[in-house]
Amino acid sequence: MQSPLPVRDGVNATRLRLPDEGPWDTAMDYMMHRWGHIDPQGIEDRFDAGEIVGEGGVPLDRSTKLEDHTFIWYYRTLPPETRLPVDINILHQDENILVVDKPHFLPTTPGGTYIQESALVRLRNLLDLPDLIPMHRLDRMTAGILLLSTNPETRGKYQVLFEKRQVQKEYECVSAATPAAGYPAVEFPAVVRNRMTKSRSYLLAEVIDGEPNAETRIEQIKTFDAGTHQRALYRLEPHTGKTHQLRVHMASLGLGIVNDAFYPDLLDKAPDDYSKPLQLLARGITFVDPISKQRVEYRSQLELSQAHS
């Protein structure tokens, strides 16, 4: 559903669905029920200023009945954010797409404590492109190639490529050269297939019994000495796109990715250590451009910090 409010400071207006019924006479009563304990005066001020709107951009006031609107839109009050000490490199831009190198630690889209400090909001503000939308996502801790749509009129053509799995992605990671104790030896190239699930209420993705829905081809590119042990650089080719898929699949072989705080073991939450980024990089993306009909490939210019001895 199209928002009647434009993007502001790189951030979309928030949409809220009002309940069909309940003990609230007005829309403001319901918002007070939800967030009045945080900022009751702010809610009243927004209604008085006409900053909360319904379908068609109609401003609501304190007396607007609950049943008058199904959806309402408003701008959240955003807390100040400390700028993350990482930068985005633009690799390609035309009238339809934007391709960038997303750094480690920067989320793709706004969420949680990261709003302005997300790749999407940074790029919308930097390039004055309020309609910018990512075509896929990279985990906050993963760096590399990110493709975004700059043109709403052609966006659907690119979205179809991802939906139909007509986009080939290549990743690189650094891990141990041989599996951890207790895991069998691996012959490369290897293909990992299993069934994965990720619940919104649980931090980790899990492997469960059932028909496989996740598949990754893994190739060992080179091995090298890293202090007292050997590490290796791996090429990963996901054929599906489940949350944390590559990290889970590497860990399942006893080859957990260097600096992974989730897999195989969930570590206690700690402040970001910018000297120890997750050693996972989205190296390349290849597809037939739906506009030019030409096969295109974009490659990351970043390097994993521990990919060499």
GROMACS .gro file of C-alpha atoms in nm, residues 31-279:
model
  249
   31MET     CA    1  -0.210   0.526   2.004
   32MET     CA    2  -0.210   0.634   2.370
   33HIS     CA    3  -0.278   0.271   2.463
   34ARG     CA    4   0.021   0.159   2.252
   35TRP     CA    5   0.276   0.433   2.322
   36GLY     CA    6   0.130   0.675   2.576
   37HIS     CA    7   0.364   0.547   2.844
   38ILE     CA    8   0.658   0.671   2.632
   39ASP     CA    9   0.552   1.013   2.501
   40PRO     CA   10   0.187   1.109   2.566
   41GLN     CA   11   0.244   1.480   2.502
   42GLY     CA   12   0.420   1.403   2.174
   43ILE     CA   13   0.123   1.198   2.054
   44GLU     CA   14  -0.121   1.478   2.137
   45ASP     CA   15   0.103   1.733   1.964
   46ARG     CA   16   0.118   1.525   1.648
   47PHE     CA   17  -0.258   1.493   1.626
   48ASP     CA   18  -0.300   1.867   1.689
   49ALA     CA   19  -0.046   1.947   1.415
   50GLY     CA   20  -0.210   1.715   1.161
   51GLU     CA   21   0.106   1.506   1.136
   52ILE     CA   22  -0.080   1.174   1.159
   53VAL     CA   23  -0.270   1.093   0.840
   54GLY     CA   24  -0.501   0.828   0.705
   55GLU     CA   25  -0.572   0.696   0.356
   56GLY     CA   26  -0.529   0.966   0.095
   57GLY     CA   27  -0.323   1.178   0.334
   58VAL     CA   28  -0.626   1.297   0.534
   59PRO     CA   29  -0.502   1.447   0.864
   60LEU     CA   30  -0.644   1.297   1.183
   61ASP     CA   31  -0.725   1.494   1.497
   62ARG     CA   32  -0.796   1.402   1.858
   63SER     CA   33  -1.160   1.323   1.782
   64THR     CA   34  -1.111   1.100   1.474
   65LYS     CA   35  -1.309   0.783   1.538
   66LEU     CA   36  -1.123   0.453   1.553
   67GLU     CA   37  -1.341   0.306   1.280
   68ASP     CA   38  -1.281   0.593   1.038
   69HIS     CA   39  -0.947   0.452   0.918
   70THR     CA   40  -0.788   0.110   0.879
   71PHE     CA   41  -0.434   0.238   0.827
   72ILE     CA   42  -0.266   0.553   0.948
   73TRP     CA   43   0.082   0.690   0.875
   74TYR     CA   44   0.321   0.905   1.075
   75TYR     CA   45   0.689   0.981   1.114
   76ARG     CA   46   0.863   0.824   1.410
   77THR     CA   47   1.071   1.038   1.642
   78LEU     CA   48   1.418   0.903   1.578
   79PRO     CA   49   1.679   0.898   1.853
   80PRO     CA   50   2.022   1.040   1.768
   81GLU     CA   51   2.260   0.783   1.626
   82THR     CA   52   2.638   0.766   1.641
   83ARG     CA   53   2.775   0.736   1.290
   84LEU     CA   54   2.936   0.399   1.228
   85PRO     CA   55   3.302   0.430   1.124
   86VAL     CA   56   3.248   0.259   0.788
   87ASP     CA   57   3.188   0.387   0.435
   88ILE     CA   58   2.987   0.272   0.132
   89ASN     CA   59   3.157   0.261  -0.208
   90ILE     CA   60   2.941   0.316  -0.518
   91LEU     CA   61   3.042   0.078  -0.797
   92HIS     CA   62   2.774   0.150  -1.060
   93GLN     CA   63   2.474   0.378  -1.103
   94ASP     CA   64   2.233   0.424  -1.394
   95GLU     CA   65   1.869   0.517  -1.442
   96ASN     CA   66   1.751   0.179  -1.311
   97ILE     CA   67   1.996   0.036  -1.059
   98LEU     CA   68   2.262   0.125  -0.806
   99VAL     CA   69   2.538  -0.120  -0.713
  100VAL     CA   70   2.745  -0.059  -0.401
  101ASP     CA   71   2.999  -0.225  -0.177
  102LYS     CA   72   2.829  -0.243   0.164
  103PRO     CA   73   3.080  -0.246   0.449
  104HIS     CA   74   3.077  -0.479   0.747
  105PHE     CA   75   2.869  -0.363   1.048
  106LEU     CA   76   2.625  -0.149   0.842
  107PRO     CA   77   2.272  -0.293   0.810
  108THR     CA   78   2.110  -0.298   0.467
  109THR     CA   79   1.780  -0.148   0.583
  110PRO     CA   80   1.658   0.043   0.892
  111GLY     CA   81   1.573  -0.166   1.196
  112GLY     CA   82   1.617  -0.172   1.571
  113THR     CA   83   1.873   0.085   1.682
  114TYR     CA   84   1.997   0.144   1.325
  115ILE     CA   85   1.784   0.386   1.122
  116GLN     CA   86   1.997   0.663   0.975
  117GLU     CA   87   2.290   0.427   1.010
  118SER     CA   88   2.171   0.183   0.744
  119ALA     CA   89   2.292   0.150   0.387
  120LEU     CA   90   1.950   0.239   0.246
  121VAL     CA   91   1.900   0.561   0.443
  122ARG     CA   92   2.259   0.673   0.396
  123LEU     CA   93   2.232   0.627   0.019
  124ARG     CA   94   1.889   0.789  -0.010
  125ASN     CA   95   2.025   1.099   0.162
  126LEU     CA   96   2.363   1.100  -0.013
  127LEU     CA   97   2.221   1.063  -0.365
  128ASP     CA   98   1.884   1.233  -0.310
  129LEU     CA   99   1.701   0.919  -0.420
  130PRO     CA  100   1.395   0.881  -0.192
  131ASP     CA  101   1.258   0.595  -0.406
  132LEU     CA  102   1.571   0.383  -0.364
  133ILE     CA  103   1.491   0.023  -0.260
  134PRO     CA  104   1.729  -0.275  -0.208
  135MET     CA  105   1.666  -0.576  -0.432
  136HIS     CA  106   1.808  -0.816  -0.174
  137ARG     CA  107   1.971  -0.798   0.169
  138LEU     CA  108   2.305  -0.861   0.326
  139ASP     CA  109   2.337  -0.933   0.697
  140ARG     CA  110   2.471  -0.641   0.898
  141MET     CA  111   2.795  -0.827   0.958
  142THR     CA  112   2.839  -0.929   0.592
  143ALA     CA  113   3.013  -0.698   0.345
  144GLY     CA  114   3.006  -0.679  -0.032
  145ILE     CA  115   2.788  -0.635  -0.338
  146LEU     CA  116   2.442  -0.488  -0.282
  147LEU     CA  117   2.202  -0.414  -0.568
  148LEU     CA  118   1.934  -0.144  -0.529
  149SER     CA  119   1.657  -0.020  -0.758
  150THR     CA  120   1.658   0.351  -0.841
  151ASN     CA  121   1.348   0.349  -1.063
  152PRO     CA  122   1.002   0.240  -0.941
  153GLU     CA  123   0.887   0.195  -1.303
  154THR     CA  124   1.143  -0.077  -1.378
  155ARG     CA  125   1.177  -0.219  -1.025
  156GLY     CA  126   0.944  -0.513  -1.086
  157LYS     CA  127   1.161  -0.642  -1.371
  158TYR     CA  128   1.456  -0.679  -1.135
  159GLN     CA  129   1.247  -0.817  -0.850
  160VAL     CA  130   1.133  -1.101  -1.079
  161LEU     CA  131   1.495  -1.204  -1.135
  162PHE     CA  132   1.543  -1.259  -0.762
  163GLU     CA  133   1.205  -1.428  -0.718
  164LYS     CA  134   1.285  -1.674  -0.999
  165ARG     CA  135   1.643  -1.728  -0.878
  166GLN     CA  136   1.787  -1.595  -1.201
  167VAL     CA  137   2.058  -1.405  -1.013
  168GLN     CA  138   2.386  -1.586  -0.946
  169LYS     CA  139   2.563  -1.482  -0.626
  170GLU     CA  140   2.916  -1.560  -0.521
  171TYR     CA  141   3.058  -1.515  -0.172
  172GLU     CA  142   3.396  -1.564  -0.011
  173CYS     CA  143   3.477  -1.651   0.349
  174VAL     CA  144   3.770  -1.741   0.567
  175SER     CA  145   3.758  -2.041   0.797
  176ALA     CA  146   3.978  -2.321   0.922
  177ALA     CA  147   4.145  -2.529   0.652
  178THR     CA  148   4.010  -2.851   0.802
  179PRO     CA  149   3.694  -2.927   1.003
  180ALA     CA  150   3.691  -2.893   1.380
  181ALA     CA  151   3.741  -3.200   1.598
  182GLY     CA  152   3.444  -3.434   1.585
  183TYR     CA  153   3.345  -3.342   1.228
  184PRO     CA  154   3.418  -3.566   0.927
  185ALA     CA  155   3.665  -3.466   0.658
  186VAL     CA  156   3.518  -3.272   0.366
  187GLU     CA  157   3.592  -3.329  -0.002
  188PHE     CA  158   3.567  -3.009  -0.205
  189PRO     CA  159   3.376  -2.891  -0.389
  190ALA     CA  160   3.100  -2.982  -0.147
  191VAL     CA  161   2.726  -2.918  -0.160
  192VAL     CA  162   2.529  -2.869   0.162
  193ARG     CA  163   2.153  -2.919   0.146
  194ASN     CA  164   1.915  -2.910   0.441
  195ARG     CA  165   1.597  -2.755   0.573
  196MET     CA  166   1.640  -2.427   0.759
  197THR     CA  167   1.398  -2.217   0.960
  198LYS     CA  168   1.431  -1.879   1.128
  199SER     CA  169   1.174  -1.746   1.372
  200ARG     CA  170   1.138  -1.374   1.441
  201SER     CA  171   1.148  -1.445   1.813
  202TYR     CA  172   1.472  -1.646   1.800
  203LEU     CA  173   1.811  -1.502   1.714
  204LEU     CA  174   1.954  -1.804   1.535
  205ALA     CA  175   1.851  -1.994   1.225
  206GLU     CA  176   1.802  -2.366   1.282
  207VAL     CA  177   1.836  -2.680   1.077
  208ILE     CA  178   1.531  -2.903   1.109
  209ASP     CA  179   1.410  -3.230   0.960
  210GLY     CA  180   1.224  -3.215   0.631
  211GLU     CA  181   1.255  -3.145   0.261
  212PRO     CA  182   1.567  -2.932   0.193
  213ASN     CA  183   1.499  -2.564   0.127
  214ALA     CA  184   1.858  -2.438   0.145
  215GLU     CA  185   2.153  -2.529  -0.076
  216THR     CA  186   2.510  -2.401  -0.100
  217ARG     CA  187   2.805  -2.512  -0.312
  218ILE     CA  188   3.136  -2.469  -0.128
  219GLU     CA  189   3.481  -2.468  -0.286
  220GLN     CA  190   3.815  -2.432  -0.113
  221ILE     CA  191   4.018  -2.172  -0.305
  222LYS     CA  192   4.347  -2.178  -0.114
  223THR     CA  193   4.497  -2.261   0.225
  224PHE     CA  194   4.748  -2.053   0.417
  225ASP     CA  195   4.924  -2.039   0.752
  226ALA     CA  196   4.769  -1.816   1.018
  227GLY     CA  197   4.995  -1.827   1.320
  228THR     CA  198   4.993  -2.173   1.469
  229HIS     CA  199   4.712  -2.310   1.253
  230GLN     CA  200   4.598  -2.327   0.894
  231ARG     CA  201   4.310  -2.133   0.746
  232ALA     CA  202   4.150  -2.135   0.405
  233LEU     CA  203   3.966  -1.905   0.169
  234TYR     CA  204   3.640  -2.051   0.041
  235ARG     CA  205   3.408  -1.966  -0.247
  236LEU     CA  206   3.039  -2.005  -0.161
  237GLU     CA  207   2.762  -2.022  -0.420
  238PRO     CA  208   2.416  -2.016  -0.258
  239HIS     CA  209   2.135  -2.156  -0.471
  240THR     CA  210   1.878  -2.033  -0.216
  241GLY     CA  211   1.868  -1.732   0.012
  242LYS     CA  212   1.773  -1.830   0.364
  243THR     CA  213   1.866  -1.608   0.658
  244HIS     CA  214   2.221  -1.687   0.780
  245GLN     CA  215   2.237  -1.975   0.526
  246LEU     CA  216   2.608  -1.949   0.449
  247ARG     CA  217   2.707  -1.915   0.812
  248VAL     CA  218   2.494  -2.215   0.912
  249HIS     CA  219   2.618  -2.431   0.625
  250MET     CA  220   2.984  -2.360   0.695
  251ALA     CA  221   2.935  -2.429   1.066
  252SER     CA  222   2.756  -2.756   0.985
  253LEU     CA  223   3.080  -2.880   0.826
  254GLY     CA  224   3.285  -2.786   1.131
  255LEU     CA  225   3.417  -2.483   0.942
  256GLY     CA  226   3.262  -2.191   1.128
  257ILE     CA  227   3.350  -1.859   0.963
  258VAL     CA  228   3.619  -1.653   1.137
  259ASN     CA  229   3.474  -1.392   1.377
  260ASP     CA  230   3.120  -1.535   1.360
  261ALA     CA  231   2.957  -1.459   1.696
  262PHE     CA  232   2.651  -1.675   1.616
  263TYR     CA  233   2.762  -2.004   1.460
  264PRO     CA  234   2.859  -2.262   1.564
  265ASP     CA  235   2.838  -2.108   1.915
  266LEU     CA  236   2.634  -1.805   2.019
  267LEU     CA  237   2.868  -1.571   2.203
  268ASP     CA  238   2.762  -1.316   2.462
  269LYS     CA  239   2.655  -0.989   2.302
  270ALA     CA  240   2.940  -0.740   2.300
  271PRO     CA  241   3.002  -0.400   2.140
  272ASP     CA  242   3.110  -0.417   1.776
  273ASP     CA  243   3.482  -0.476   1.739
  274TYR     CA  244   3.567  -0.306   1.410
  275SER     CA  245   3.905  -0.478   1.405
  276LYS     CA  246   3.737  -0.819   1.383
  277PRO     CA  247   3.473  -0.816   1.107
  278LEU     CA  248   3.295  -1.136   1.012
  279GLN     CA  249   3.507  -1.290   0.739
   0.00000   0.00000   0.00000
